[in-house]
Amino acid sequence: MTACSTEVRHGSGMGAAVAGMLLIAATYGMARFGVGLFAPYLAADRPELLPVLGWAAGAQFTSYAVAATLAARLVSHAPRRGLILAGVTATVGCLGVAVATEPTLFIIAVFIGGMGGGFASPALVPIIDVVVAPGLSSTAQSVVNTGTAVGVVASGLLVWAFPVIGPAWLLMALACAASAITMWLFVRARSDVASSRSRVSRPTSAPLIGRLRSLAIPGLAAILAGAGSSLLWTFGPLILTESGPVVSGQVGGLWIALGLGGLLGTTTGAVVQRIGRRGGWYVCTGGLALASAGIALSVATGDVWFAYASMALFGAGYMGLTTVLILWARQAWPENAGAGTSVLFIALATGQALGSVGFGAAQELLNPGSLAVLAAGLCLGGGFAAVAGKR
């Protein structure tokens, strides 16, 4: 046994988990979800892009699903390749948004940027499973996944510091490149991540249809919850600023509240160990539904504190929900956790793409409060869908 393998076996590996968290912070919290965060400033700086915001968000969620599909095959033999692709696509996409003034270019840039997260998660899940000590694996996955919350907080701070699209997105591009390089440096010389096979070894002779069936229930639940979550991710700031409870200068505070709430996602592994995956899923989807209902209440009463509390609850529920999906995939497909994660995250992104386009069209028909109530119903539907698979 080499010195390197001994270190991997006995070291905690949590340094790699922190590096992975930073990569998720950049590719998700900035490159992917930053479009909705900056929507009010987009409306002010580049009003010609606002009519295609729903389509751009749909394109972004779709590109995430495409990247996750490609990653399911790419990372099975070379997970480090996924880290490179994540950094390149997220960086290029952010640079494109920084300079885009025409709708087509904007949608293309958002599409490319959305691929970063789709490559990052399937690569990081098996890498973390290998390099982190077994007893810390669930905690490490939660830490990495909470990177989205860290990125959202950073984006909220950028909103305050640079309330102009160009400079803010240039800094986001720099963060995407730097985080990918940092994660690469952590694993470049590690022979144990040459393959993404999980520690838990099990033959892969089961038919593909049978393996996909094991993820059918969480996949359906993820589609519904993703559709419900898309309203706040894509149109949350616009709803709250255009309806009155929040003024433009407070948008950064909303997203910092969401990110800080999302830091509770680090507790998801412990919660799931106590009440099980389905129990954790019910808690998370219930939190998303309450958050959406809180936004409706904020719009109805004009109370900004309902908005802040709802965004914090939304962050906690969403980060916890995505962690539960990772843990669900690791249990269902222990021989290839990265591919299983891709399947469930593709389902989540599919729901978000459909929801973004649907909510964008529905804004002409429904008032903001009704949209928030509809989003809450979809999140509850995602929770109830998991009951269908209970044995």
Tab-separated table of C-alpha atoms in Angstrom:
chain	number	residue	atom	x	y	z
A	1	MET	CA	0.000	0.000	0.000
A	2	THR	CA	1.399	3.379	-0.984
A	3	ALA	CA	1.691	6.350	1.303
A	4	CYS	CA	-0.894	8.163	-0.771
A	5	SER	CA	-3.523	5.432	-0.413
A	6	THR	CA	-2.865	5.225	3.318
A	7	GLU	CA	-3.463	8.949	3.644
A	8	VAL	CA	-6.687	8.672	1.716
A	9	ARG	CA	-7.859	5.817	3.861
A	10	HIS	CA	-7.088	7.408	7.231
A	11	GLY	CA	-7.383	11.152	6.552
A	12	SER	CA	-10.742	12.887	6.963
A	13	GLY	CA	-10.735	14.386	3.456
A	14	MET	CA	-12.836	17.333	4.618
A	15	GLY	CA	-10.444	19.767	2.922
A	16	ALA	CA	-11.605	18.361	-0.415
A	17	ALA	CA	-15.198	18.745	0.762
A	18	VAL	CA	-14.615	22.457	1.428
A	19	ALA	CA	-13.013	22.875	-2.004
A	20	GLY	CA	-16.003	21.112	-3.539
A	21	MET	CA	-18.324	23.437	-1.652
A	22	LEU	CA	-16.565	26.439	-3.240
A	23	LEU	CA	-16.994	24.943	-6.711
A	24	ILE	CA	-20.711	24.393	-6.066
A	25	ALA	CA	-20.925	27.949	-4.679
A	26	ALA	CA	-19.615	29.353	-7.953
A	27	THR	CA	-21.358	27.074	-10.459
A	28	TYR	CA	-24.739	26.991	-8.699
A	29	GLY	CA	-25.054	30.022	-6.421
A	30	MET	CA	-23.535	32.362	-8.998
A	31	ALA	CA	-23.473	31.068	-12.592
A	32	ARG	CA	-26.758	29.178	-12.387
A	33	PHE	CA	-29.052	31.017	-9.970
A	34	GLY	CA	-27.519	34.481	-10.359
A	35	VAL	CA	-29.780	35.224	-13.346
A	36	GLY	CA	-32.903	35.338	-11.183
A	37	LEU	CA	-31.058	37.167	-8.427
A	38	PHE	CA	-30.070	40.019	-10.745
A	39	ALA	CA	-33.438	40.173	-12.524
A	40	PRO	CA	-34.451	43.588	-11.072
A	41	TYR	CA	-31.117	45.075	-12.175
A	42	LEU	CA	-31.451	43.362	-15.530
A	43	ALA	CA	-34.782	45.130	-15.928
A	44	ALA	CA	-33.132	48.478	-15.150
A	45	ASP	CA	-29.857	48.089	-17.093
A	46	ARG	CA	-30.973	46.005	-20.052
A	47	PRO	CA	-34.777	46.141	-20.327
A	48	GLU	CA	-34.630	44.524	-23.759
A	49	LEU	CA	-33.617	41.257	-22.057
A	50	LEU	CA	-36.450	41.145	-19.505
A	51	PRO	CA	-39.124	39.661	-21.841
A	52	VAL	CA	-36.960	36.556	-22.395
A	53	LEU	CA	-36.098	36.018	-18.715
A	54	GLY	CA	-38.447	33.049	-18.367
A	55	TRP	CA	-37.118	31.456	-21.544
A	56	ALA	CA	-33.529	32.103	-20.476
A	57	ALA	CA	-34.160	30.437	-17.121
A	58	GLY	CA	-35.801	27.511	-18.895
A	59	ALA	CA	-32.781	27.246	-21.217
A	60	GLN	CA	-30.454	27.323	-18.227
A	61	PHE	CA	-32.253	24.551	-16.379
A	62	THR	CA	-32.373	22.558	-19.631
A	63	SER	CA	-28.638	22.982	-20.203
A	64	TYR	CA	-28.049	21.794	-16.644
A	65	ALA	CA	-29.986	18.622	-17.449
A	66	VAL	CA	-28.042	18.143	-20.689
A	67	ALA	CA	-24.716	18.534	-18.885
A	68	ALA	CA	-25.778	16.168	-16.105
A	69	THR	CA	-26.764	13.588	-18.733
A	70	LEU	CA	-23.370	13.856	-20.414
A	71	ALA	CA	-21.612	13.805	-17.050
A	72	ALA	CA	-23.315	10.564	-16.047
A	73	ARG	CA	-21.166	8.837	-18.679
A	74	LEU	CA	-18.082	11.052	-18.639
A	75	VAL	CA	-17.385	10.929	-14.920
A	76	SER	CA	-17.805	7.158	-14.606
A	77	HIS	CA	-14.241	6.783	-15.864
A	78	ALA	CA	-12.728	10.228	-15.319
A	79	PRO	CA	-14.477	12.318	-12.658
A	80	ARG	CA	-11.728	14.942	-12.807
A	81	ARG	CA	-12.825	15.680	-16.357
A	82	GLY	CA	-16.149	16.814	-14.928
A	83	LEU	CA	-14.368	19.394	-12.770
A	84	ILE	CA	-12.675	20.914	-15.824
A	85	LEU	CA	-15.897	21.048	-17.817
A	86	ALA	CA	-17.714	22.607	-14.863
A	87	GLY	CA	-15.156	25.389	-14.534
A	88	VAL	CA	-14.924	26.137	-18.258
A	89	THR	CA	-18.665	26.251	-18.976
A	90	ALA	CA	-19.553	28.268	-15.865
A	91	THR	CA	-16.759	30.767	-16.556
A	92	VAL	CA	-17.637	31.213	-20.244
A	93	GLY	CA	-21.328	31.558	-19.421
A	94	CYS	CA	-20.714	34.276	-16.826
A	95	LEU	CA	-18.486	36.176	-19.250
A	96	GLY	CA	-21.259	35.970	-21.841
A	97	VAL	CA	-23.897	37.353	-19.466
A	98	ALA	CA	-21.530	40.183	-18.520
A	99	VAL	CA	-21.473	41.477	-22.097
A	100	ALA	CA	-24.838	40.324	-23.487
A	101	THR	CA	-27.149	43.112	-24.605
A	102	GLU	CA	-29.139	41.153	-27.185
A	103	PRO	CA	-31.718	38.473	-26.220
A	104	THR	CA	-30.264	35.649	-28.319
A	105	LEU	CA	-26.740	36.141	-26.990
A	106	PHE	CA	-28.131	36.390	-23.456
A	107	ILE	CA	-29.984	33.080	-23.748
A	108	ILE	CA	-26.914	31.376	-25.246
A	109	ALA	CA	-24.684	32.680	-22.450
A	110	VAL	CA	-27.159	31.589	-19.777
A	111	PHE	CA	-27.444	28.174	-21.443
A	112	ILE	CA	-23.670	27.672	-21.340
A	113	GLY	CA	-23.372	28.916	-17.760
A	114	GLY	CA	-26.082	26.555	-16.599
A	115	MET	CA	-24.011	23.566	-17.704
A	116	GLY	CA	-21.399	24.182	-14.999
A	117	GLY	CA	-23.483	22.797	-12.162
A	118	GLY	CA	-24.577	19.859	-14.327
A	119	PHE	CA	-20.950	18.797	-14.684
A	120	ALA	CA	-19.907	19.661	-11.121
A	121	SER	CA	-22.337	17.619	-9.009
A	122	PRO	CA	-21.972	14.231	-10.757
A	123	ALA	CA	-18.180	14.595	-10.567
A	124	LEU	CA	-18.048	15.713	-6.940
A	125	VAL	CA	-20.423	13.110	-5.480
A	126	PRO	CA	-18.210	10.079	-6.265
A	127	ILE	CA	-14.986	12.004	-5.583
A	128	ILE	CA	-16.187	12.965	-2.100
A	129	ASP	CA	-17.366	9.398	-1.481
A	130	VAL	CA	-13.829	8.170	-2.202
A	131	VAL	CA	-11.605	10.765	-0.522
A	132	VAL	CA	-13.626	11.448	2.637
A	133	ALA	CA	-13.511	9.066	5.604
A	134	PRO	CA	-16.546	6.704	5.557
A	135	GLY	CA	-17.990	7.989	8.816
A	136	LEU	CA	-17.979	11.552	7.491
A	137	SER	CA	-19.339	10.826	4.024
A	138	SER	CA	-22.936	11.985	4.552
A	139	THR	CA	-21.765	15.099	6.380
A	140	ALA	CA	-19.248	15.863	3.636
A	141	GLN	CA	-21.923	15.534	0.937
A	142	SER	CA	-24.095	17.966	2.889
A	143	VAL	CA	-21.183	20.415	3.219
A	144	VAL	CA	-20.486	20.296	-0.521
A	145	ASN	CA	-24.155	20.666	-1.418
A	146	THR	CA	-24.516	23.673	0.876
A	147	GLY	CA	-22.096	25.479	-1.424
A	148	THR	CA	-25.154	26.723	-3.291
A	149	ALA	CA	-26.130	28.690	-0.186
A	150	VAL	CA	-22.607	30.098	0.149
A	151	GLY	CA	-22.699	31.194	-3.489
A	152	VAL	CA	-26.094	32.830	-3.086
A	153	VAL	CA	-24.803	34.815	-0.083
A	154	ALA	CA	-21.784	35.906	-2.131
A	155	SER	CA	-24.065	36.902	-4.994
A	156	GLY	CA	-26.208	38.914	-2.605
A	157	LEU	CA	-23.115	40.779	-1.452
A	158	LEU	CA	-22.206	41.404	-5.087
A	159	VAL	CA	-25.647	42.912	-5.643
A	160	TRP	CA	-24.898	45.464	-2.936
A	161	ALA	CA	-21.332	46.125	-4.057
A	162	PHE	CA	-21.921	46.073	-7.840
A	163	PRO	CA	-25.601	46.685	-8.698
A	164	VAL	CA	-24.632	46.660	-12.384
A	165	ILE	CA	-24.693	43.495	-14.495
A	166	GLY	CA	-21.283	43.735	-16.232
A	167	PRO	CA	-18.830	44.058	-13.297
A	168	ALA	CA	-20.763	41.634	-11.095
A	169	TRP	CA	-20.776	38.877	-13.707
A	170	LEU	CA	-17.106	39.389	-14.504
A	171	LEU	CA	-16.346	38.710	-10.824
A	172	MET	CA	-18.589	35.657	-10.964
A	173	ALA	CA	-16.588	34.371	-13.930
A	174	LEU	CA	-13.381	34.801	-11.938
A	175	ALA	CA	-14.901	32.898	-8.993
A	176	CYS	CA	-15.940	30.012	-11.263
A	177	ALA	CA	-12.461	29.686	-12.742
A	178	ALA	CA	-10.672	29.971	-9.385
A	179	SER	CA	-12.898	27.430	-7.613
A	180	ALA	CA	-12.514	24.855	-10.389
A	181	ILE	CA	-8.727	25.232	-10.305
A	182	THR	CA	-8.716	24.888	-6.503
A	183	MET	CA	-10.722	21.661	-6.602
A	184	TRP	CA	-8.516	20.317	-9.389
A	185	LEU	CA	-5.385	20.959	-7.316
A	186	PHE	CA	-6.896	18.959	-4.450
A	187	VAL	CA	-7.437	15.829	-6.534
A	188	ARG	CA	-5.022	16.019	-9.468
A	189	ALA	CA	-2.467	13.646	-7.927
A	190	ARG	CA	-4.959	11.325	-6.189
A	191	SER	CA	-4.922	7.911	-7.810
A	192	ASP	CA	-8.025	6.895	-5.867
A	193	VAL	CA	-10.249	9.243	-7.890
A	194	ALA	CA	-9.209	7.828	-11.247
A	195	SER	CA	-12.568	6.053	-11.240
A	196	SER	CA	-15.796	7.315	-9.755
A	197	ARG	CA	-16.843	3.960	-8.368
A	198	SER	CA	-18.107	4.353	-4.848
A	199	ARG	CA	-16.585	2.599	-1.857
A	200	VAL	CA	-19.729	0.543	-1.677
A	201	SER	CA	-19.146	-2.110	-4.255
A	202	ARG	CA	-22.034	-3.922	-5.866
A	203	PRO	CA	-22.333	-5.683	-9.224
A	204	THR	CA	-23.842	-3.575	-11.981
A	205	SER	CA	-25.486	-6.489	-13.750
A	206	ALA	CA	-29.010	-5.266	-12.924
A	207	PRO	CA	-30.883	-4.177	-16.079
A	208	LEU	CA	-30.905	-0.451	-16.741
A	209	ILE	CA	-34.714	-0.348	-16.713
A	210	GLY	CA	-34.764	-1.941	-13.285
A	211	ARG	CA	-32.200	0.511	-11.937
A	212	LEU	CA	-34.088	3.474	-13.357
A	213	ARG	CA	-37.286	2.160	-11.782
A	214	SER	CA	-35.650	2.429	-8.364
A	215	LEU	CA	-35.387	6.187	-8.930
A	216	ALA	CA	-38.832	6.664	-10.490
A	217	ILE	CA	-40.587	7.837	-7.317
A	218	PRO	CA	-37.904	10.316	-6.168
A	219	GLY	CA	-37.586	11.437	-9.798
A	220	LEU	CA	-41.288	12.286	-10.052
A	221	ALA	CA	-41.154	14.008	-6.680
A	222	ALA	CA	-38.129	16.015	-7.830
A	223	ILE	CA	-39.903	17.187	-11.007
A	224	LEU	CA	-42.856	18.545	-9.022
A	225	ALA	CA	-40.705	20.160	-6.334
A	226	GLY	CA	-38.428	21.613	-9.014
A	227	ALA	CA	-41.375	23.202	-10.799
A	228	GLY	CA	-42.562	24.752	-7.545
A	229	SER	CA	-39.107	26.040	-6.597
A	230	SER	CA	-38.570	27.709	-9.980
A	231	LEU	CA	-40.843	30.637	-9.152
A	232	LEU	CA	-38.623	32.027	-6.404
A	233	TRP	CA	-35.356	31.149	-8.134
A	234	THR	CA	-36.334	32.909	-11.374
A	235	PHE	CA	-38.930	35.530	-10.482
A	236	GLY	CA	-38.679	35.936	-6.698
A	237	PRO	CA	-36.911	39.336	-6.701
A	238	LEU	CA	-39.159	40.677	-9.468
A	239	ILE	CA	-42.326	39.609	-7.645
A	240	LEU	CA	-41.240	41.223	-4.407
A	241	THR	CA	-39.928	44.455	-5.938
A	242	GLU	CA	-42.739	44.991	-8.445
A	243	SER	CA	-45.429	44.190	-5.848
A	244	GLY	CA	-44.079	46.654	-3.308
A	245	PRO	CA	-42.856	44.903	-0.132
A	246	VAL	CA	-39.180	45.096	-1.171
A	247	VAL	CA	-37.397	48.051	-2.746
A	248	SER	CA	-34.635	47.561	-5.271
A	249	GLY	CA	-31.850	48.271	-2.784
A	250	GLN	CA	-33.015	45.410	-0.541
A	251	VAL	CA	-32.735	42.639	-3.142
A	252	GLY	CA	-29.244	41.677	-1.978
A	253	GLY	CA	-30.592	41.220	1.543
A	254	LEU	CA	-33.250	38.816	0.281
A	255	TRP	CA	-30.683	36.540	-1.298
A	256	ILE	CA	-28.343	36.740	1.660
A	257	ALA	CA	-31.285	35.598	3.803
A	258	LEU	CA	-31.872	32.723	1.386
A	259	GLY	CA	-28.220	31.738	1.472
A	260	LEU	CA	-27.938	31.921	5.242
A	261	GLY	CA	-31.039	29.781	5.570
A	262	GLY	CA	-29.494	27.351	3.099
A	263	LEU	CA	-26.517	26.830	5.403
A	264	LEU	CA	-28.853	24.675	7.482
A	265	GLY	CA	-28.444	22.189	4.650
A	266	THR	CA	-25.298	20.961	6.405
A	267	THR	CA	-27.600	19.311	8.965
A	268	THR	CA	-29.522	17.324	6.366
A	269	GLY	CA	-27.309	14.240	6.624
A	270	ALA	CA	-27.919	14.025	10.373
A	271	VAL	CA	-31.650	14.641	9.922
A	272	VAL	CA	-31.928	11.868	7.335
A	273	GLN	CA	-30.064	9.462	9.603
A	274	ARG	CA	-32.639	10.182	12.313
A	275	ILE	CA	-35.929	10.250	10.386
A	276	GLY	CA	-35.024	8.587	7.081
A	277	ARG	CA	-34.871	9.843	3.502
A	278	ARG	CA	-38.612	10.163	3.036
A	279	GLY	CA	-38.986	11.924	6.360
A	280	GLY	CA	-36.271	14.358	5.349
A	281	TRP	CA	-37.949	14.840	1.975
A	282	TYR	CA	-41.310	15.658	3.586
A	283	VAL	CA	-39.655	18.229	5.836
A	284	CYS	CA	-37.853	19.893	2.917
A	285	THR	CA	-40.815	20.039	0.512
A	286	GLY	CA	-43.013	21.263	3.345
A	287	GLY	CA	-40.492	24.027	4.009
A	288	LEU	CA	-40.541	25.055	0.333
A	289	ALA	CA	-44.336	25.163	0.344
A	290	LEU	CA	-44.400	27.308	3.493
A	291	ALA	CA	-41.803	29.630	1.983
A	292	SER	CA	-43.883	30.150	-1.164
A	293	ALA	CA	-46.981	30.755	0.952
A	294	GLY	CA	-44.973	33.277	2.968
A	295	ILE	CA	-44.120	35.172	-0.226
A	296	ALA	CA	-47.839	35.334	-1.040
A	297	LEU	CA	-48.455	36.692	2.463
A	298	SER	CA	-45.691	39.272	2.057
A	299	VAL	CA	-47.214	40.475	-1.216
A	300	ALA	CA	-50.671	40.650	0.367
A	301	THR	CA	-49.602	42.511	3.522
A	302	GLY	CA	-46.642	44.492	2.192
A	303	ASP	CA	-44.555	43.233	5.121
A	304	VAL	CA	-40.889	42.952	4.132
A	305	TRP	CA	-40.055	40.722	7.098
A	306	PHE	CA	-42.338	37.990	5.758
A	307	ALA	CA	-40.268	38.191	2.583
A	308	TYR	CA	-36.945	37.830	4.416
A	309	ALA	CA	-38.202	34.951	6.598
A	310	SER	CA	-39.711	33.166	3.599
A	311	MET	CA	-36.522	33.428	1.571
A	312	ALA	CA	-34.494	32.038	4.495
A	313	LEU	CA	-36.938	29.138	4.853
A	314	PHE	CA	-36.809	28.554	1.100
A	315	GLY	CA	-33.016	28.357	1.211
A	316	ALA	CA	-33.079	25.828	4.043
A	317	GLY	CA	-35.711	23.700	2.338
A	318	TYR	CA	-34.072	23.748	-1.084
A	319	MET	CA	-30.533	22.968	0.059
A	320	GLY	CA	-31.872	20.184	2.251
A	321	LEU	CA	-33.964	18.816	-0.615
A	322	THR	CA	-31.018	18.553	-2.997
A	323	THR	CA	-28.957	16.832	-0.308
A	324	VAL	CA	-31.740	14.287	0.209
A	325	LEU	CA	-31.690	13.594	-3.540
A	326	ILE	CA	-27.947	12.897	-3.379
A	327	LEU	CA	-28.380	10.536	-0.437
A	328	TRP	CA	-31.305	8.848	-2.185
A	329	ALA	CA	-29.174	8.267	-5.295
A	330	ARG	CA	-26.277	6.875	-3.239
A	331	GLN	CA	-28.623	4.372	-1.619
A	332	ALA	CA	-30.370	3.358	-4.858
A	333	TRP	CA	-27.218	3.149	-7.010
A	334	PRO	CA	-24.305	2.578	-4.639
A	335	GLU	CA	-22.216	1.189	-7.506
A	336	ASN	CA	-22.441	4.520	-9.381
A	337	ALA	CA	-23.642	7.326	-7.133
A	338	GLY	CA	-22.611	9.986	-9.655
A	339	ALA	CA	-24.914	8.611	-12.346
A	340	GLY	CA	-27.765	8.224	-9.868
A	341	THR	CA	-27.312	11.811	-8.748
A	342	SER	CA	-27.391	12.918	-12.383
A	343	VAL	CA	-30.744	11.188	-12.927
A	344	LEU	CA	-32.391	12.867	-9.943
A	345	PHE	CA	-30.840	16.275	-10.589
A	346	ILE	CA	-31.968	16.047	-14.221
A	347	ALA	CA	-35.502	15.410	-12.930
A	348	LEU	CA	-35.224	18.444	-10.628
A	349	ALA	CA	-33.891	20.628	-13.471
A	350	THR	CA	-36.621	19.399	-15.820
A	351	GLY	CA	-39.241	20.544	-13.335
A	352	GLN	CA	-37.449	23.878	-12.967
A	353	ALA	CA	-37.269	24.405	-16.727
A	354	LEU	CA	-40.979	23.673	-17.142
A	355	GLY	CA	-41.830	25.799	-14.127
A	356	SER	CA	-39.765	28.789	-15.289
A	357	VAL	CA	-41.415	28.874	-18.708
A	358	GLY	CA	-44.852	28.190	-17.233
A	359	PHE	CA	-44.619	30.834	-14.522
A	360	GLY	CA	-43.233	33.303	-17.065
A	361	ALA	CA	-46.335	32.825	-19.220
A	362	ALA	CA	-48.684	32.771	-16.220
A	363	GLN	CA	-47.592	36.222	-15.087
A	364	GLU	CA	-49.944	37.627	-17.701
A	365	LEU	CA	-52.876	35.717	-16.198
A	366	LEU	CA	-52.294	35.522	-12.436
A	367	ASN	CA	-51.281	38.022	-9.800
A	368	PRO	CA	-48.049	37.461	-7.819
A	369	GLY	CA	-49.874	36.101	-4.765
A	370	SER	CA	-51.692	33.482	-6.847
A	371	LEU	CA	-48.433	32.469	-8.512
A	372	ALA	CA	-46.837	31.934	-5.091
A	373	VAL	CA	-49.799	29.828	-3.929
A	374	LEU	CA	-49.521	27.721	-7.099
A	375	ALA	CA	-45.805	27.235	-6.433
A	376	ALA	CA	-46.594	26.112	-2.877
A	377	GLY	CA	-49.055	23.561	-4.236
A	378	LEU	CA	-46.470	22.116	-6.603
A	379	CYS	CA	-43.960	21.776	-3.754
A	380	LEU	CA	-46.556	19.965	-1.646
A	381	GLY	CA	-47.272	17.735	-4.641
A	382	GLY	CA	-43.591	16.837	-4.716
A	383	GLY	CA	-43.810	15.851	-1.075
A	384	PHE	CA	-46.908	13.737	-1.534
A	385	ALA	CA	-45.413	12.020	-4.601
A	386	ALA	CA	-42.803	10.377	-2.386
A	387	VAL	CA	-45.615	8.723	-0.412
A	388	ALA	CA	-46.512	6.713	-3.538
A	389	GLY	CA	-43.269	4.766	-3.242
A	390	LYS	CA	-43.587	3.980	0.452
A	391	ARG	CA	-43.622	0.290	1.166
